[in-house]
Structures are given as C-alpha cells and as structure tokens.
mmCIF file of C-alpha atoms in Angstrom:
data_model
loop_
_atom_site.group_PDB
_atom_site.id
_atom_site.type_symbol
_atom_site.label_atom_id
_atom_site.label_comp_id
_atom_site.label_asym_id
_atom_site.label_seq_id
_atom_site.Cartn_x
_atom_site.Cartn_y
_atom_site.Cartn_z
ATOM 1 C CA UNK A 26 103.175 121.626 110.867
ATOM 2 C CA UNK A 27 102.709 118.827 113.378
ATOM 3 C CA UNK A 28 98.871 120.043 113.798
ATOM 4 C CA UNK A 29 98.359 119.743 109.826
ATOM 5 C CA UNK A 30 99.923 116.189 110.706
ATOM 6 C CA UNK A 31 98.018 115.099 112.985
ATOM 7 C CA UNK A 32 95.023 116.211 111.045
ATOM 8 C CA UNK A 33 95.916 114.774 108.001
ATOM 9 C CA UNK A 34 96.736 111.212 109.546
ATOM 10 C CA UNK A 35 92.724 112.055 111.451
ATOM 11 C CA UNK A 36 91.269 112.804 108.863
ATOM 12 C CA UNK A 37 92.107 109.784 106.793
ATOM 13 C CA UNK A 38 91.744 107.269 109.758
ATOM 14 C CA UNK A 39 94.882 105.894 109.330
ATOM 15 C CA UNK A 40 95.217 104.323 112.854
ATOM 16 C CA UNK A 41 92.298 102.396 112.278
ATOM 17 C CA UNK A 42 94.059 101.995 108.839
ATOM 18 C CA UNK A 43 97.151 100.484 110.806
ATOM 19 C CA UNK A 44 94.729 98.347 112.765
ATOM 20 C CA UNK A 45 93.688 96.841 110.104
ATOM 21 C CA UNK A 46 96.830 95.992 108.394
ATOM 22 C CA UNK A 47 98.184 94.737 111.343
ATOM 23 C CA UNK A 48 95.672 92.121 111.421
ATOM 24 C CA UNK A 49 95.538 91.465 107.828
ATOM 25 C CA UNK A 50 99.502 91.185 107.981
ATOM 26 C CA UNK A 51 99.068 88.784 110.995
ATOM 27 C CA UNK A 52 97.097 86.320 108.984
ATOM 28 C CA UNK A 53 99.358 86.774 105.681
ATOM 29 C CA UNK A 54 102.051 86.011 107.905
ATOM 30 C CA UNK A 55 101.022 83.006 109.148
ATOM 31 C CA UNK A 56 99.648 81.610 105.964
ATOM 32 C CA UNK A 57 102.621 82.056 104.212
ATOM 33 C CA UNK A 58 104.826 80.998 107.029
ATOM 34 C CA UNK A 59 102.747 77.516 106.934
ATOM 35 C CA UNK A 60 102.780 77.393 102.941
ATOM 36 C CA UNK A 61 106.451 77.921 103.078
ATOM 37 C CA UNK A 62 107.429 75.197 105.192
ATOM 38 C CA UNK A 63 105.017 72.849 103.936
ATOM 39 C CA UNK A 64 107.426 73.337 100.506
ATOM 40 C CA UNK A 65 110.487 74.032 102.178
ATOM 41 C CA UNK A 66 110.305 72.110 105.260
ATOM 42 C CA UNK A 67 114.461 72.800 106.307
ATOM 43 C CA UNK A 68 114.083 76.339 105.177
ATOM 44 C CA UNK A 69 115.796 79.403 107.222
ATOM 45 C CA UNK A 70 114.487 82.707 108.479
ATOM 46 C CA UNK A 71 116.162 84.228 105.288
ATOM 47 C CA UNK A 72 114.529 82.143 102.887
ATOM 48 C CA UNK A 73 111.561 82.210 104.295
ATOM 49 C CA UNK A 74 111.052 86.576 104.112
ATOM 50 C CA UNK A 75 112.848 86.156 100.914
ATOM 51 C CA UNK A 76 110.177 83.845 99.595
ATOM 52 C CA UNK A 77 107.467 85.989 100.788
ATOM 53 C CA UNK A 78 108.545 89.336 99.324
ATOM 54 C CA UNK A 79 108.850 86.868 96.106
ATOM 55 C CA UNK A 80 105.401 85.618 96.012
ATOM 56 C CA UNK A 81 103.709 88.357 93.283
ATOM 57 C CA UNK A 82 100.097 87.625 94.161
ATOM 58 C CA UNK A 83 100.867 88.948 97.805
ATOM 59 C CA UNK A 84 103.527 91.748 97.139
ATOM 60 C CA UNK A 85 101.896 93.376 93.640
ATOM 61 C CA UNK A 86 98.010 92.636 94.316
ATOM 62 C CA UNK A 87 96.791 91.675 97.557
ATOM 63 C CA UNK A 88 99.040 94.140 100.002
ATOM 64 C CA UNK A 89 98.526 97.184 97.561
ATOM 65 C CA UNK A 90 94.980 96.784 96.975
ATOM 66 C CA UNK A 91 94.537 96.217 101.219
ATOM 67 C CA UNK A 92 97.179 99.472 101.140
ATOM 68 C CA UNK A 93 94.857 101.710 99.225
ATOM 69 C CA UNK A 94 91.776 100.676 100.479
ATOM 70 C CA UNK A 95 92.739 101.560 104.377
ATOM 71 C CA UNK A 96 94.332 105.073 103.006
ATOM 72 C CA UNK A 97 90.777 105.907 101.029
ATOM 73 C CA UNK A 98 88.769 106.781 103.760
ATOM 74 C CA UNK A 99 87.775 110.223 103.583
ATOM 75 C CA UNK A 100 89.093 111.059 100.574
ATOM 76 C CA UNK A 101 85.854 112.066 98.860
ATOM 77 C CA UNK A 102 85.124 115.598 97.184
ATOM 78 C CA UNK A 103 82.940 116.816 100.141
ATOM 79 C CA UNK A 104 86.441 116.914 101.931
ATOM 80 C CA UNK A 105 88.394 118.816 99.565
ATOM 81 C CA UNK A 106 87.353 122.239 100.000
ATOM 82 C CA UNK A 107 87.929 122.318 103.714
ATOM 83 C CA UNK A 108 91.414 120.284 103.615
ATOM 84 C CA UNK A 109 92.448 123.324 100.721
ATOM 85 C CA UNK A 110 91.769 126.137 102.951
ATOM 86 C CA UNK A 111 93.935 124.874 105.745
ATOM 87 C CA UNK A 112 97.449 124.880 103.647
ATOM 88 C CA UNK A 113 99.180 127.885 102.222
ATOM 89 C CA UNK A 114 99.378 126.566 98.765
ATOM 90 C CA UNK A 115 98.892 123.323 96.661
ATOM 91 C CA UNK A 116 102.510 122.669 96.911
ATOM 92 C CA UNK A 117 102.273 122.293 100.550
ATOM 93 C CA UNK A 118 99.306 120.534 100.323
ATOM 94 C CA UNK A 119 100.670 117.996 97.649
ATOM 95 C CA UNK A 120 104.157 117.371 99.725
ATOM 96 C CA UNK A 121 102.317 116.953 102.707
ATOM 97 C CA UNK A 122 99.978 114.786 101.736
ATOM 98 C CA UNK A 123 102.894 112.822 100.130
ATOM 99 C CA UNK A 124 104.912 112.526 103.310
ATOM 100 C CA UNK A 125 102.201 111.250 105.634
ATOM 101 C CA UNK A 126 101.264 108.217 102.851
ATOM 102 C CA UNK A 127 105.081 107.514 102.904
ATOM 103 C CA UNK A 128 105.381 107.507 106.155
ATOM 104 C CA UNK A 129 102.372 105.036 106.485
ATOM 105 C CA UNK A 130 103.686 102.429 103.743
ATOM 106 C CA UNK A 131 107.055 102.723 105.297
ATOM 107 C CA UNK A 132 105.266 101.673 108.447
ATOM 108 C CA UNK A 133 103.284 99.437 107.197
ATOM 109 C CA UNK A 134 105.910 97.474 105.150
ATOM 110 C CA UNK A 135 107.908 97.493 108.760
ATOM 111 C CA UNK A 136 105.140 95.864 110.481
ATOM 112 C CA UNK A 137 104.645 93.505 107.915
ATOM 113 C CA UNK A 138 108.355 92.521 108.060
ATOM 114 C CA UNK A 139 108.235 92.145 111.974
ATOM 115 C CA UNK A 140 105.433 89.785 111.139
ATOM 116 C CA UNK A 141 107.575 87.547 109.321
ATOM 117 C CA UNK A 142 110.466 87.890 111.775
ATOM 118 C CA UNK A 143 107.609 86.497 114.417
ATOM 119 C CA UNK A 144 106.527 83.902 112.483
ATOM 120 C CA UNK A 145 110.051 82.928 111.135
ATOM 121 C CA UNK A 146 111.599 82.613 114.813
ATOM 122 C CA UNK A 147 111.149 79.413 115.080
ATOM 123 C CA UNK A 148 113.134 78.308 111.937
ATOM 124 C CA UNK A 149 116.362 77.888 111.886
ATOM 125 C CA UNK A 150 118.771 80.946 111.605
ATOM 126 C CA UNK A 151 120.804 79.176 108.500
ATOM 127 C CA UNK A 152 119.673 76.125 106.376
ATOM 128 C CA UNK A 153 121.739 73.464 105.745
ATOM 129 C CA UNK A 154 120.740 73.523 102.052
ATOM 130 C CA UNK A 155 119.632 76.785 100.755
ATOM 131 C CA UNK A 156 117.415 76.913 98.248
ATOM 132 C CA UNK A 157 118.755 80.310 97.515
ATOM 133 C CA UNK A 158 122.307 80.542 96.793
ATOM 134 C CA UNK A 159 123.247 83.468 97.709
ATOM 135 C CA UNK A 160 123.351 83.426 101.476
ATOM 136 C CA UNK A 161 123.478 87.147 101.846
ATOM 137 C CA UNK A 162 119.899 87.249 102.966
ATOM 138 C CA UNK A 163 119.947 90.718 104.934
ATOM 139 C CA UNK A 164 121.246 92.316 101.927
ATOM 140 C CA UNK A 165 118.514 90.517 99.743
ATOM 141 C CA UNK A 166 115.636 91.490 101.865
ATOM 142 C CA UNK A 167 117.001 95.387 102.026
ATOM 143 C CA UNK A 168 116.964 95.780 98.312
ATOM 144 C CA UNK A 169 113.179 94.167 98.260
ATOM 145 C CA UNK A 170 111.970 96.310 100.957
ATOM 146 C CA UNK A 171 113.091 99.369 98.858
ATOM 147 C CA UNK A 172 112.015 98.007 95.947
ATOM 148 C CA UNK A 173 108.474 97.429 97.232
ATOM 149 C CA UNK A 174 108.240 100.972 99.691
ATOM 150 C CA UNK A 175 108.878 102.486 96.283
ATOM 151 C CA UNK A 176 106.190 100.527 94.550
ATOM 152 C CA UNK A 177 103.046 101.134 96.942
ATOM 153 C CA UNK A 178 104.384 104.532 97.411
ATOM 154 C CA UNK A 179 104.172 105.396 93.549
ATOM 155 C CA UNK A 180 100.616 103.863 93.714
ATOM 156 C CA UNK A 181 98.971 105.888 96.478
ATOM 157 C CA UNK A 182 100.872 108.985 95.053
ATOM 158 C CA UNK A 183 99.097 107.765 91.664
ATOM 159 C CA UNK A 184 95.659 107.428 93.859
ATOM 160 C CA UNK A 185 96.188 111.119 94.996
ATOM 161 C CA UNK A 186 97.065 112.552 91.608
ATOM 162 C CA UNK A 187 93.905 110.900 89.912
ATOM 163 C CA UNK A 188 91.569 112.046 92.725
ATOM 164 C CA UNK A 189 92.581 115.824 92.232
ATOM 165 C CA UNK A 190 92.178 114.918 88.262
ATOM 166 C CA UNK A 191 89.301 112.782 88.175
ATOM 167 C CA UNK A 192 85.834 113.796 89.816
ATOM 168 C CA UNK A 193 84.527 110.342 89.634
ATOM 169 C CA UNK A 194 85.748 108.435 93.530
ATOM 170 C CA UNK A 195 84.868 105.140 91.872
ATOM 171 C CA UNK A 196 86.617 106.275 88.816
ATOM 172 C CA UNK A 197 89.716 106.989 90.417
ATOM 173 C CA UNK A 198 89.994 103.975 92.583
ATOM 174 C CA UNK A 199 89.306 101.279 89.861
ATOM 175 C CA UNK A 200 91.856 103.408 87.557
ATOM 176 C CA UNK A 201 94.111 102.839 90.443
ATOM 177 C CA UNK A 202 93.301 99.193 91.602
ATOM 178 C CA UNK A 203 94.304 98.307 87.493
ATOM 179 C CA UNK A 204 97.893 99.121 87.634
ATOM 180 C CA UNK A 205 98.857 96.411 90.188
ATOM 181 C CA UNK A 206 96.361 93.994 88.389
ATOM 182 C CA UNK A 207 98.425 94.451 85.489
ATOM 183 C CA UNK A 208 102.053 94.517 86.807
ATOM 184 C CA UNK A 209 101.123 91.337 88.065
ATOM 185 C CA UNK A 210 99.946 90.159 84.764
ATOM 186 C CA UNK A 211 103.349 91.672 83.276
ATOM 187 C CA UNK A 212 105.303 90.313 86.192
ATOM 188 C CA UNK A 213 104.086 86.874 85.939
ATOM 189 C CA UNK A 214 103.984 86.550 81.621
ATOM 190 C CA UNK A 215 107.838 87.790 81.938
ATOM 191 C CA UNK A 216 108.409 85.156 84.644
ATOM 192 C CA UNK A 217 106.986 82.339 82.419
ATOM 193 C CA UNK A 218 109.113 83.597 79.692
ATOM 194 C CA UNK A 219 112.070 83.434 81.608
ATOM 195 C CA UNK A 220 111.127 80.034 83.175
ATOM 196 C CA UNK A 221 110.479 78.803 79.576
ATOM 197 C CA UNK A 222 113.639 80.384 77.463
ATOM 198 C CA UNK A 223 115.780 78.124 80.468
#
C-alpha cells in the first residue's frame, strides 16, 4: 500500500504540485494580509484569517481552480490503462485515489493557514474593537477550515468521477472549473440579497 502511494502522489506530481501552491499561497497571503489592514488597520490575527477564509473570490474560485490545476497533471487517458492494472479492483483504485487528493487539500489548506499565521504575526493577538463580534476566533476559523477541506475535496472527487465518465480531458476540466464559477455566482447573489433585505 505505501508503494501504490508513493506512486500515485509520482505519478500526479504532486510535490511539484505543493511547490507551487506554496508559492501561490505565499503571494495570496501577503496580498490579502496588506488589503486587510489597509481596511482594517487595528485588526487582530483572528480577524484577519477570518476575513480571508471570507473573501469568496479567493476561497470558491481562485484556490480551487489553482487546486485542480496542480492535481491534473497526468491524468490523461494514455495513463489509465497502466494505473488500472496495478490495483486489485476499481474500488481500491477509487478509495485510493480519494485518500491521496484528501490528503493533499488537507495539506494544502494547512499550508495556506500557516501562511496567514506568518503574515498575521505581526498584528496584534486581540483588537481593541473587533469588527467581528464574536471573539471566539479559533472556533470560527475551525468550522471554515472544515467547511472549505470539504468543498475542494468534493471538487477534485467531482474532477475524478468526470474523467472516468467523460473521454474528453478538456471536457472534464471545464465541466469541473464551472461549479466553483457558479457557487461563487450563487454565493455572492445570496450575499447581496441578504445585504439588501437588512
């Protein structure tokens, strides 16, 4: 099991994936970190990863789409046949398959977390007015972190059901790449309904 592992995470270059990420999360981070205090100048730490896992253009579009495009590599037909032949059945090739993009978005939602935590750490720990009012920030940023593991997970297990439906790569992906296009659309027209019905 640990060889299949290791050449399942090969095979679809996630380190370079995580490379990637890492550096794309690096200059999310600081963008954000620099946006945020420009608006909230006596924000906290809290506030400011709060804010961030808030911001729908960077949690339902921009991560997800950079998410899916470093776990595609690879992933065309000429690779099926010989990735089949190496698992017992489809059921261990499905849960498999499953566990190693899980474990990547977990680990990739970490890193982007300690990314904010680094570029938070010079803000102070509590803020003298909070913008939020609930001060239970750890609590806050817990439930969002589950919230959004369980929302890039559901799209690259999406991305891996297509691809063993649909023939077409290009198909697949752009199939894919729609559904957090339009959960930001929903997300955003509910938003502005809410805003407006206050």
């Amino acid at each position: 099991m640990p060889g299949k592992l290791r050449a399942e995470i090969r095979e679809c270059h996630l380190v370079s994936g995580l490379l990637i990420w890492l550096f794309s999360a690096l200059v999310v981070g600081y963008v954000m970190a620099a946006a945020f205090l420009k608006k909230y100048p006596a924000g906290c730490q809290g506030e400011f990863i709060v804010w961030t896992f808030n911001n729908y253009h960077i949690i339902l579009v921009l991560l997800p789409l950079l998410l899916l495009a470093v776990t595609s590599k690879g992933q065309t037909q000429a690779f099926r046949y010989p990735v089949l032949i190496r698992y017992r059945d489809r059921n261990e090739f499905f849960y498999l398959k499953t566990a190693v993009r899980s474990g990547f978005v977990l680990l990739c939602l970490l890193a982007f977390a300690g990314m904010l935590f680094f570029f938070g750490r010079r803000m102070p720990v509590e803020s003298g007015h909070a913008f939020i009012i609930s001060e239970d920030f750890t609590g806050i940023v817990v439930r969002q972190c589950l919230n959004i593991f369980c929302f890039w997970s559901a799209l690259l297990l999406l991305h891996e059901i297509l691809q063993s439906i649909v023939s077409d790569t290009m198909l697949d992906l752009a199939v894919t790449t729609f559904v957090p296009l339009g959960n930001y659309i929903l997300a955003k027209g509910v938003a502005v309904k809410v805003d407006s019905g206050m």
